[in-house]
Coordinates of C-alpha atoms and ligand atoms in Angstrom, one line a residue:
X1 CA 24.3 -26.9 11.9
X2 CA 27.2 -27.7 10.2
X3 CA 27.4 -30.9 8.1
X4 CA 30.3 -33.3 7.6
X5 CA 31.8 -32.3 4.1
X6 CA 34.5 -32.5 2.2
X7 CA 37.0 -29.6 3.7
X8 CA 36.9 -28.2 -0.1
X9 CA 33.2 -27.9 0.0
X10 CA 33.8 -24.7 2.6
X11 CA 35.6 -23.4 0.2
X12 CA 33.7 -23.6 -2.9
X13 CA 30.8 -22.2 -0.8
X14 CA 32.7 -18.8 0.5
X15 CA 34.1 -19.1 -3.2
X16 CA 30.9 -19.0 -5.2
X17 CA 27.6 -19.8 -2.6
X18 CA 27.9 -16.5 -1.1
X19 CA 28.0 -14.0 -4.5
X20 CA 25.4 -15.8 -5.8
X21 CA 22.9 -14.5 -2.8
X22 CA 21.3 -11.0 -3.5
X23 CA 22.4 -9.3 0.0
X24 CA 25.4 -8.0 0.5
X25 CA 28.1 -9.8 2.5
X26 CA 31.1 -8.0 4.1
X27 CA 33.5 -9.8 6.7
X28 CA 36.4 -8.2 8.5
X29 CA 38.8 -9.4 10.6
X30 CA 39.7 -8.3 14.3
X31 CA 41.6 -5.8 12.6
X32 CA 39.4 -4.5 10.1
X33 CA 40.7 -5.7 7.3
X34 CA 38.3 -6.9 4.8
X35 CA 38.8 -10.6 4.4
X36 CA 34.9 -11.4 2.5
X37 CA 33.5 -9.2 0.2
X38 CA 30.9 -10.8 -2.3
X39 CA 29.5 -9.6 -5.6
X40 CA 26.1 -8.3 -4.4
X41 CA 28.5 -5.7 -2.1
X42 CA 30.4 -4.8 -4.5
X43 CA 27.5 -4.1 -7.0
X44 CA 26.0 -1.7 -4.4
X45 CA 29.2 0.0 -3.6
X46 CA 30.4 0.5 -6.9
X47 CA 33.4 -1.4 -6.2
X48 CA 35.6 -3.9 -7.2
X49 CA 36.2 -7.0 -4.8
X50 CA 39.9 -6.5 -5.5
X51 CA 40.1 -3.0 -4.6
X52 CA 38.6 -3.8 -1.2
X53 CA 39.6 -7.2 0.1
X54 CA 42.9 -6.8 2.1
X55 CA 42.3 -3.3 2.6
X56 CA 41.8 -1.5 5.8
X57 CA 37.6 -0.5 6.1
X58 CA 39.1 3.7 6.2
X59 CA 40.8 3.2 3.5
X60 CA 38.0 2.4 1.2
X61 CA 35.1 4.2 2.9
X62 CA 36.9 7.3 3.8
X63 CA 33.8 9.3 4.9
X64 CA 33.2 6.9 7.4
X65 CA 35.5 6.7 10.5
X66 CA 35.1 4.1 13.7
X67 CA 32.2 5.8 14.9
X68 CA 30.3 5.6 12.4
X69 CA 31.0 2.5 10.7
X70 CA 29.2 -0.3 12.1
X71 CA 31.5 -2.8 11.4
X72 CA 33.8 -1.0 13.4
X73 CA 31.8 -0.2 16.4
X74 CA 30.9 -4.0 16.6
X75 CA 34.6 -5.2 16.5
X76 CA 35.2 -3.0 19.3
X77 CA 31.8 -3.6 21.2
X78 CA 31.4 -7.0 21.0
X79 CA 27.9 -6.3 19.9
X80 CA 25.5 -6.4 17.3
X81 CA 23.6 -3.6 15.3
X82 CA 20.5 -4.4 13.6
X83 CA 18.6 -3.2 10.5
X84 CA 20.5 0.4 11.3
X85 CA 20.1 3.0 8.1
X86 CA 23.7 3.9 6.8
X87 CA 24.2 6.7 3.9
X88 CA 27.3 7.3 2.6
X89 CA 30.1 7.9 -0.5
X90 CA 31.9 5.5 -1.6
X91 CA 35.2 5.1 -2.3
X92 CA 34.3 6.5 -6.0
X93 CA 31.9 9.1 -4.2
X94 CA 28.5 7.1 -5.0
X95 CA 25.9 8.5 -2.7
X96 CA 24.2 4.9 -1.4
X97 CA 21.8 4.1 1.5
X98 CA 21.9 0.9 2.8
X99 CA 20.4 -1.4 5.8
X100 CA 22.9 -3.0 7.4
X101 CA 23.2 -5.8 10.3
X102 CA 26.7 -6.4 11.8
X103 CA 27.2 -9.0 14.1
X104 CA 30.7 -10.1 15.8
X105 CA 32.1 -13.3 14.8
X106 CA 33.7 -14.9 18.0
X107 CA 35.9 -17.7 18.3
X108 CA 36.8 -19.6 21.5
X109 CA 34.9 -16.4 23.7
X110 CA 37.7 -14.1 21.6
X111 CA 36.0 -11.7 18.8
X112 CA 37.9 -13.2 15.5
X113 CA 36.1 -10.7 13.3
X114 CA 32.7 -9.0 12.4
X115 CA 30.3 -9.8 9.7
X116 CA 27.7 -7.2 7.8
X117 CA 24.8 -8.0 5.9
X118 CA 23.7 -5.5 3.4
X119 CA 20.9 -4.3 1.5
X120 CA 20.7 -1.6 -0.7
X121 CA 17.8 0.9 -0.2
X122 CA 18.8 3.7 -2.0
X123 CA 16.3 3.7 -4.6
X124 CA 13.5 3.7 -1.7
X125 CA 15.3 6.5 0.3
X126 CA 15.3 9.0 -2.7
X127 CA 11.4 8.3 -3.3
X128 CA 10.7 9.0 0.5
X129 CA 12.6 12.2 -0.1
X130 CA 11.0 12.7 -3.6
X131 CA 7.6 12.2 -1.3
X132 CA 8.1 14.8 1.0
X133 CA 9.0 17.4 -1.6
X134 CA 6.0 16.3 -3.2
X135 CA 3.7 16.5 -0.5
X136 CA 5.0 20.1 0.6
X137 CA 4.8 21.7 -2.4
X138 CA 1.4 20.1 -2.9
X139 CA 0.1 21.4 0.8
X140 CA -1.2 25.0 1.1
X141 CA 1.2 27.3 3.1
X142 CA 1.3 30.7 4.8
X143 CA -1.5 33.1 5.8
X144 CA -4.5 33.3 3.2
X145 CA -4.0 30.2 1.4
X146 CA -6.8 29.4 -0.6
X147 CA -8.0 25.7 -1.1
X148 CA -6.9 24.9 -4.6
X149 CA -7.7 21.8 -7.1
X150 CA -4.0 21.4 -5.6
X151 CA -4.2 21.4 -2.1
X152 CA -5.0 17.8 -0.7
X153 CA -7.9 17.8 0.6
X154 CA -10.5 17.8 -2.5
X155 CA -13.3 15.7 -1.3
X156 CA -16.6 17.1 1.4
X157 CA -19.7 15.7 2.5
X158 CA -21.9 16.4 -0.2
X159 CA -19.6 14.6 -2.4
X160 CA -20.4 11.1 -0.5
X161 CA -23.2 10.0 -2.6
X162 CA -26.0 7.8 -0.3
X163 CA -29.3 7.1 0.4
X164 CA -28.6 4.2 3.1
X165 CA -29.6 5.4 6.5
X166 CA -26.8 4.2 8.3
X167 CA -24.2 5.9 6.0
X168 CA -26.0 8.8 6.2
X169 CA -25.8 8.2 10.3
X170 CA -22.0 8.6 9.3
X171 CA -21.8 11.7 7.8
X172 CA -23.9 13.7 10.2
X173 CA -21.5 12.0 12.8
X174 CA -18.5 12.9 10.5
X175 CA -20.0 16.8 10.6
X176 CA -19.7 16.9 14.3
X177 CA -16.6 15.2 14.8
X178 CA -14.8 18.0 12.2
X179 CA -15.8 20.6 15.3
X180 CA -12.6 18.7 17.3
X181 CA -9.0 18.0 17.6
X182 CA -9.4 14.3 18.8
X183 CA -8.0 11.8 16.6
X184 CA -10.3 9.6 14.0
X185 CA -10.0 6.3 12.9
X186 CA -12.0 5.4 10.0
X187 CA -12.3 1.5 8.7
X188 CA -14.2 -0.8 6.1
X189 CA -12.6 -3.0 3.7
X190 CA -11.0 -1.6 0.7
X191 CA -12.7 1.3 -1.6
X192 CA -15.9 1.5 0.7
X193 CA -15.2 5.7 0.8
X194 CA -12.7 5.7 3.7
X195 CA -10.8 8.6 2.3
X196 CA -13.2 10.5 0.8
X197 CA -14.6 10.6 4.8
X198 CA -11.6 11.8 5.8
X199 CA -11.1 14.8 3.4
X200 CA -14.7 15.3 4.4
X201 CA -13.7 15.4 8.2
X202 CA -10.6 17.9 7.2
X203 CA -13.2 20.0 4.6
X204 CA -15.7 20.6 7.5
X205 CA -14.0 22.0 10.4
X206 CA -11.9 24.6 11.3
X207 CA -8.9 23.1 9.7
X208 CA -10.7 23.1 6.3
X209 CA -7.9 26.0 5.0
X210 CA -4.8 24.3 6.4
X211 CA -2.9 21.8 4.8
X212 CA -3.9 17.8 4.9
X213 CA -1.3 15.9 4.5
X214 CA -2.1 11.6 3.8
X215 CA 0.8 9.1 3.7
X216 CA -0.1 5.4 3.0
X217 CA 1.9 3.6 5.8
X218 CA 1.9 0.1 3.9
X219 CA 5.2 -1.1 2.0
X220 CA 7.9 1.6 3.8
X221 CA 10.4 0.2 5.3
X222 CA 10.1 1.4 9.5
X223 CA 13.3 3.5 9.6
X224 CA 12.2 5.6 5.8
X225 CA 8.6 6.1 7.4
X226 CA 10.2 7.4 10.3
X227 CA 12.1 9.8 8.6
X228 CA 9.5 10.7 6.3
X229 CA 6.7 11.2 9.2
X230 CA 9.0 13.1 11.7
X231 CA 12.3 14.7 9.7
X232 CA 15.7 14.6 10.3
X233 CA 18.5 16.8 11.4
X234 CA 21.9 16.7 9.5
X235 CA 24.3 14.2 11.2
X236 CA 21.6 12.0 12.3
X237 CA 23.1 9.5 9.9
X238 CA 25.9 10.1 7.0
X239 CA 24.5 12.2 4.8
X240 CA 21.0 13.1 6.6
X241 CA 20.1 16.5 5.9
X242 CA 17.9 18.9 8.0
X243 CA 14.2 18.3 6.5
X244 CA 10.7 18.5 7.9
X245 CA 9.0 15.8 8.1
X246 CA 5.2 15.1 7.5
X247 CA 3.9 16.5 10.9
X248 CA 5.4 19.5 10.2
X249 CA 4.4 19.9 6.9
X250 CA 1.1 19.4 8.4
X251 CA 1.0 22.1 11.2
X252 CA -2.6 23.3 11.7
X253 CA -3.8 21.2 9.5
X254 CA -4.7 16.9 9.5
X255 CA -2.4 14.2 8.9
X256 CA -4.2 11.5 7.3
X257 CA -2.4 7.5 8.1
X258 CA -3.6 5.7 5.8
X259 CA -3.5 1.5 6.6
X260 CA -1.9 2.5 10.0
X261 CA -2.2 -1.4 11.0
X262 CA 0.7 -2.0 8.2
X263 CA 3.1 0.5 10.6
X264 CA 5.7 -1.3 11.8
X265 CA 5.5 -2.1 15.6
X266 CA 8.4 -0.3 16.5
X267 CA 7.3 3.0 14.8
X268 CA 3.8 3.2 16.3
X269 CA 4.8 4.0 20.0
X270 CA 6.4 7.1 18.4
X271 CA 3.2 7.9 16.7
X272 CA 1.2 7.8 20.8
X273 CA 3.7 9.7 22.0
X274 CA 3.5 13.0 19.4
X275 CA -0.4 12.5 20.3
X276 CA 0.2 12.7 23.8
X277 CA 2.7 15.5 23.8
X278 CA 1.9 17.2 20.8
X279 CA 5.9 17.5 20.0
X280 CA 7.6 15.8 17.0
X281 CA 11.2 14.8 17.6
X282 CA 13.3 14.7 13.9
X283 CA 15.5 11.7 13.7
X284 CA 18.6 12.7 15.8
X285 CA 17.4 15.5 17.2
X286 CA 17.8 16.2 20.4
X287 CA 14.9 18.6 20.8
X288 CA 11.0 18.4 20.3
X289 CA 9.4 20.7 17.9
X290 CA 5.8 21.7 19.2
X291 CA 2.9 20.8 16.2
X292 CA -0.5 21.6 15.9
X293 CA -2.1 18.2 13.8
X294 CA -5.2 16.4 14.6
X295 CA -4.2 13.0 13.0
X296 CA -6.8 10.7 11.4
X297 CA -6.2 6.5 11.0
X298 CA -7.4 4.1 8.5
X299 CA -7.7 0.8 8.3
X300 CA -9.2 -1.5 5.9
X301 CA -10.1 -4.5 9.0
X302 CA -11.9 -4.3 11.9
X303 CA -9.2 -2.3 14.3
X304 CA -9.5 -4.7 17.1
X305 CA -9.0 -7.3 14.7
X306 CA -5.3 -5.6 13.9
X307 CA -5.0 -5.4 17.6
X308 CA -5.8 -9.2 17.8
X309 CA -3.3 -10.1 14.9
X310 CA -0.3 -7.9 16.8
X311 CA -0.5 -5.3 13.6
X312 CA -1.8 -2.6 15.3
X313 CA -0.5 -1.4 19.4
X314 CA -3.3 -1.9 21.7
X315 CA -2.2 1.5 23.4
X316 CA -2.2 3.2 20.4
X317 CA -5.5 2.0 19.4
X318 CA -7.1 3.4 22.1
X319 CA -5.5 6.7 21.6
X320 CA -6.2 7.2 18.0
X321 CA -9.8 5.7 18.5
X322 CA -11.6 8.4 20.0
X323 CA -13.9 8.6 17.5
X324 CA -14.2 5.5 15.8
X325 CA -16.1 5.6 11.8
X326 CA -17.0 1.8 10.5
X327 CA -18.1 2.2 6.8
X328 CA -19.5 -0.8 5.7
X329 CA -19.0 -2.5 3.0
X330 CA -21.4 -1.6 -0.4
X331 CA -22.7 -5.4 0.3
X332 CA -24.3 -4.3 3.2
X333 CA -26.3 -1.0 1.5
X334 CA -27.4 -2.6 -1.6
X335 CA -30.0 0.3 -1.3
X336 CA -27.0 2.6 -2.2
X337 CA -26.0 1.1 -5.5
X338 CA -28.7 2.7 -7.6
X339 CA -27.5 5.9 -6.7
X340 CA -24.1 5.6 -7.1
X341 CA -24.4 3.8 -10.6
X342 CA -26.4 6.5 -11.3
X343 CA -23.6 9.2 -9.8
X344 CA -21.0 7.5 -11.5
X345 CA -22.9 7.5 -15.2
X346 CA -23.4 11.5 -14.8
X347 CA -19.6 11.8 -13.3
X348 CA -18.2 10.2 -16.6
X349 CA -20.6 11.3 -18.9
X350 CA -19.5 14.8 -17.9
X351 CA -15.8 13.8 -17.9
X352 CA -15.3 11.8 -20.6
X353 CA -18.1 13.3 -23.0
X354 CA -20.2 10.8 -23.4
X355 CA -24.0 10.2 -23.7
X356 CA -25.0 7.5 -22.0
X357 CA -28.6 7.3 -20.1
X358 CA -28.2 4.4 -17.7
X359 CA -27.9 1.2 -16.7
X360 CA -30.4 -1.9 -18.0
X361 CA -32.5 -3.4 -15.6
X362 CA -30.4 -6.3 -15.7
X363 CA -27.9 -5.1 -15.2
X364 CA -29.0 -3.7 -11.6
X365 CA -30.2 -6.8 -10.6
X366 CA -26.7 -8.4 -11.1
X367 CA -25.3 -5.7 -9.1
X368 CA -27.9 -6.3 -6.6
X369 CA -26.4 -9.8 -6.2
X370 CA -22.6 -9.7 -6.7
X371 CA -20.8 -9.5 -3.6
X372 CA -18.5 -7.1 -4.4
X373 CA -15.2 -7.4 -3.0
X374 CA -14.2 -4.1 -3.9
X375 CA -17.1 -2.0 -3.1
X376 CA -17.9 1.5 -4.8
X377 CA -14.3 1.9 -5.9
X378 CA -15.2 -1.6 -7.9
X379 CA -18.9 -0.3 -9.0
X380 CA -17.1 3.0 -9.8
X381 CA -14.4 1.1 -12.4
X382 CA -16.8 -1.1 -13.7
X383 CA -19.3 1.7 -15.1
X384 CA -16.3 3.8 -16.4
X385 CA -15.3 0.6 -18.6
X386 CA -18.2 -0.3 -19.6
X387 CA -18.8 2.9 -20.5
X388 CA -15.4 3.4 -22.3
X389 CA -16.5 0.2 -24.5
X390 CA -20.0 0.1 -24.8
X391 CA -21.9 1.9 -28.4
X392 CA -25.3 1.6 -27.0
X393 CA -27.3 4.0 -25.5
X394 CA -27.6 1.7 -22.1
X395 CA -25.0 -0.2 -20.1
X396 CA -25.9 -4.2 -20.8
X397 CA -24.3 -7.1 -18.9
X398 CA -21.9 -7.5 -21.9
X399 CA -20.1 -4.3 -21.4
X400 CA -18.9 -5.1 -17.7
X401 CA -15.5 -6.5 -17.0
X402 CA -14.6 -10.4 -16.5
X403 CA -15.5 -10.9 -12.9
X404 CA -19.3 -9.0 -13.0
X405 CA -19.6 -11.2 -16.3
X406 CA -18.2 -14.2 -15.0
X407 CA -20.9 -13.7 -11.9
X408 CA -23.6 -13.5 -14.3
X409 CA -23.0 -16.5 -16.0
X410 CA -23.0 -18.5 -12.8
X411 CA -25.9 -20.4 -12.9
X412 CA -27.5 -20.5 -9.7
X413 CA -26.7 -22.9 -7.6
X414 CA -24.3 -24.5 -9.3
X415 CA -21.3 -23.5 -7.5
X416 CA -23.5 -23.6 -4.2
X417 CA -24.2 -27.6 -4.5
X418 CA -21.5 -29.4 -3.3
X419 CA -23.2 -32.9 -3.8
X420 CA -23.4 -32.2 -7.3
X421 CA -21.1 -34.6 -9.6
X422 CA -18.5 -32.2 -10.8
X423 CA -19.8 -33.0 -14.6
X424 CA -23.3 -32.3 -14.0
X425 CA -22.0 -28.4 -12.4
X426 CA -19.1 -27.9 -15.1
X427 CA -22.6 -29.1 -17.6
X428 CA -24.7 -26.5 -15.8
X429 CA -21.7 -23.5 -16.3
X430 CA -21.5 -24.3 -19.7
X431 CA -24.9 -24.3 -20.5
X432 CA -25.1 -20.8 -18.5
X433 CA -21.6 -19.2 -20.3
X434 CA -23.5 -20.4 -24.4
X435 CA -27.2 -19.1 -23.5
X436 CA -25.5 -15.8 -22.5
X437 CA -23.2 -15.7 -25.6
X438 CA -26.4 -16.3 -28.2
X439 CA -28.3 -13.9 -26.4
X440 CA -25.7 -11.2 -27.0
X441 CA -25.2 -12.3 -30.5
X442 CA -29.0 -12.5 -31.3
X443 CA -29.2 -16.0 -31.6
X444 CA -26.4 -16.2 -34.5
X445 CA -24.7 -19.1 -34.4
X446 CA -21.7 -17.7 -36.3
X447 CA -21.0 -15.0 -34.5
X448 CA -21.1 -16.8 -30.6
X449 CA -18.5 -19.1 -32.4
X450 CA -16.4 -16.6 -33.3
X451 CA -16.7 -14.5 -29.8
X452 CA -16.7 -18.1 -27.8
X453 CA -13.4 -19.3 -30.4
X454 CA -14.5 -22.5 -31.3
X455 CA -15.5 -23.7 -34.8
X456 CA -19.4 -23.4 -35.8
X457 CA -19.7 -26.9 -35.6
X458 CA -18.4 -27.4 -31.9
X459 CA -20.9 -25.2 -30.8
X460 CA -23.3 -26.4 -32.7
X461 CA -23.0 -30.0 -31.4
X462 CA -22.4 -28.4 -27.8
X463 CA -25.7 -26.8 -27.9
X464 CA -27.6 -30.3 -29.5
X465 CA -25.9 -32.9 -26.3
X466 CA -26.6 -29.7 -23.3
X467 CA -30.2 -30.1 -24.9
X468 CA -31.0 -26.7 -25.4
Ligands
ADP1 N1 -20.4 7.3 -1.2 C1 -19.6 7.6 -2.3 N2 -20.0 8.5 -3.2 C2 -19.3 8.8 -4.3 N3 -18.1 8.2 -4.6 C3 -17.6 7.3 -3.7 C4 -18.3 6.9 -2.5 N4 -17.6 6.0 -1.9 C5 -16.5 5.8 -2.6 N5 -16.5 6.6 -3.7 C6 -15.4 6.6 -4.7 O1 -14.9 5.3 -4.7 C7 -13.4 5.4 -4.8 C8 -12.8 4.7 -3.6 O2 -13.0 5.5 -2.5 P1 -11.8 5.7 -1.4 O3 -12.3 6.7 -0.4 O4 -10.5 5.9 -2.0 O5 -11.9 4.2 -0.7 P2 -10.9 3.6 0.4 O6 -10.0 4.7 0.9 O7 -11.8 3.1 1.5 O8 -10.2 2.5 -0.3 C9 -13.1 6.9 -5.0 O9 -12.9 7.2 -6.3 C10 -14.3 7.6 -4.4 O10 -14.5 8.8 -5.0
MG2 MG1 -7.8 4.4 0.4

């Protein structure tokens, strides 16, 4: 909705509003001439406004023609495109990818001109290239491959450390399911061992000498992931080239997609139909390539959850769940954490050549209270830097990191009390934070000053009014 404004206002706006936004604008009239062409274009493109406004689209972009310019095509269509991938060379033969939405600017039921919105994605598009390359030369190929420290797949069973019945439930499951092709998803919240099950899936079947191939699905824009997951073939868009994509690369082997609930929607139906089919179609193809790749899913909430919040397709949940692996959180198998503490102080010891002998007995009892959030891949960081840190002999509560200490200052209770005068809980925390602070330092005065930064005096008066 358009306000009532000074006629000059307009102006200023197209004047200075719209190169002051970060996308790029382009306008064209019925002719294609380029009447609108802000700063954030003209950053991308590598061109001047000058050189472009006035000028026919052709002949500034001469690798495109009015095919395969979108402005173009919706000038003479009438209609729009949206978020469609564009690579191409610019006038000063810049190689750019961008994603573009063109829509027709009519007047009076006439079209009067057409209007692109651009953003510039060429950074992204050379890392998805740079990821594929990666991920091929990392993957074992051709008859006799051995499994090398290089080859993806470096985690088995006997490398998930447990004692918990349930968990070990999982991994005699896990053992079975590696006999079959059906598709796994495997869920729990974040570092709860999700991938280490599925190398172990990979590692103990058939598969365990082909390549397994993981690609975290989170943060790619839907038409990159595409191309990384399925290929291209040159002429698909300006500038595509003929590549495999991650399927392929993954022939006889697993493909592992990681946080498939982050997909975008309009990819995932392309992800049932390679499981139905068992073809892959590259981006532009026109044929199916046949591929041989039992595909395992990951998600870090409950899948019918994602199904519930629209992230993940209901008809490809059903396909991918065939077999379905919770792991649950560390929270839930407190009875574990002895063992892993104990698995990660041998893991680093042996890593980082150190001689440490284990953790105090306080220190598992604060373990066997926090809640953490970010299960053994947490436990796992905070024993490496307490170990990094420590000098003695034993990891003590003042070696972890902020959040373990934090916990084990709370004072119990306080923060459960909600009746409590705010004083009387900030009293108790305070209390909690200075007995914890003289402990370490012996009872020196001095010294818990210094580590708590306040002068001796503060501290000493703070320790006379808590009473203690
Ligand atoms: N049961 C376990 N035994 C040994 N190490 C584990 C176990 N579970 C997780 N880890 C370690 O914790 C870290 C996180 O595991 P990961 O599989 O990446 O979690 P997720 O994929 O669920 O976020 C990894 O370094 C892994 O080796
Ligand atoms: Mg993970």
């Amino acid at each position: 909705v358009r306000g009532k404004a000074d006629p000059g206002l307009w102006e200023a706006l197209l004047e200075y509003g719209l190169d002051t936004v970060a996308d790029g604008i382009h306008v064209v009239d019925a002719q294609g001439h380029t009447v609108l062409y802000n700063s954030a274009t003209a950053r991308m493109e590598g061109l001047r406004p000058e050189e472009v406004v006035g000028k026919h689209l052709l002949e500034v972009f001469p690798s495109l023609n009015d095919e395969t310019s979108t402005l173009l095509t919706v000038l003479r269509t009438g209609k729009p495109i949206l978020e469609r991938q564009q690579t191409y060379a610019s006038f000063k033969g810049r190689k750019i990818t961008t994603v573009n939405s063109s829509v027709p600017l009519t007047f009076k039921g006439r079209v009067v001109g057409a209007m692109e919105i651009v953003r510039d994605i060429t950074r992204v598009v050379e890392m998805s290239e740079r990821i594929v390359d990666l991920q091929s030369r990392l993957a074992p190929r051709g008859p006799g491959r051995e499994r090398s420290p290089g080859s993806w797949a470096t985690y088995s069973l006997e490398d998930i450390v447990t004692v918990n019945p349930a968990m070990k439930r999982l991994k005699s499951v896990t053992l079975r399911a590696a006999r079959s092709d059906a598709p796994v998803i495997v869920y729990g919240e974040t570092g709860t061992g999700k991938e280490l099950f599925a190398h172990s899936l990979h590692n103990s079947g058939p598969r365990m000498g082909a390549p397994f191939v993981a690609q975290n699905c989170s943060a790619i824009p839907a038409t990159l992931l595409e191309s990384i997951l399925f290929g291209t073939v040159k002429g698909s868009f300006t500038g595509a080239q003929d590549r495999r994509g991650l399927f392929e690369l993954a022939d006889g082997g697993t493909l592992f997609l990681d946080e498939i609930n982050s997909m975008p929607l309009d990819l995932q139906p392309k992800i049932l139909r390679v499981l139905q089919d068992g073809n892959v179609r590259r981006v532009g193809d026109l044929d199916v390539r046949p591929v041989n790749v039992r595909v395992i899913a990951s998600t870090n909430l409950d899948p019918m959850e994602a199904v519930r919040k629209k992230s993940l397709r209901e008809d490809l949940y059903y396909r991918i769940a065939v077999i379905s692996l919770r792991i649950p959180p560390l929270r839930e198998r407190r009875d574990d954490i002895p063992s892993l503490a104990g698995h990660f102080v041998a893991k680093y010891n042996k890593s980082h050549e150190f001689q440490v002998r284990g953790v105090r007995p306080g220190v598992l009892d604060l373990f066997q209270r926090y809640p953490w959030p970010g299960n053994v891949r947490e436990l796992e960081h905070a024993i490496e830097g307490a170990m990094s840190i420590m000098d003695g002999e034993f990891i003590e509560i003042h070696d972890l990191p902020p959040p373990l200490l934090v916990f084990s200052m709370k004072p119990a209770g306080a923060m459960d009390n909600p009746k409590k005068p705010l004083h009387e809980s900030l009293r108790e925390l305070e209390r909690g934070i200075l007995q914890e602070t003289l402990r370490r330092c012996q009872g020196n005065i001095s010294r818990a000053a210094r580590a708590l930064g306040v002068p001796r005096q503060t501290l000493q008066s703070k320790i006379k009014r808590l009473g203690m």
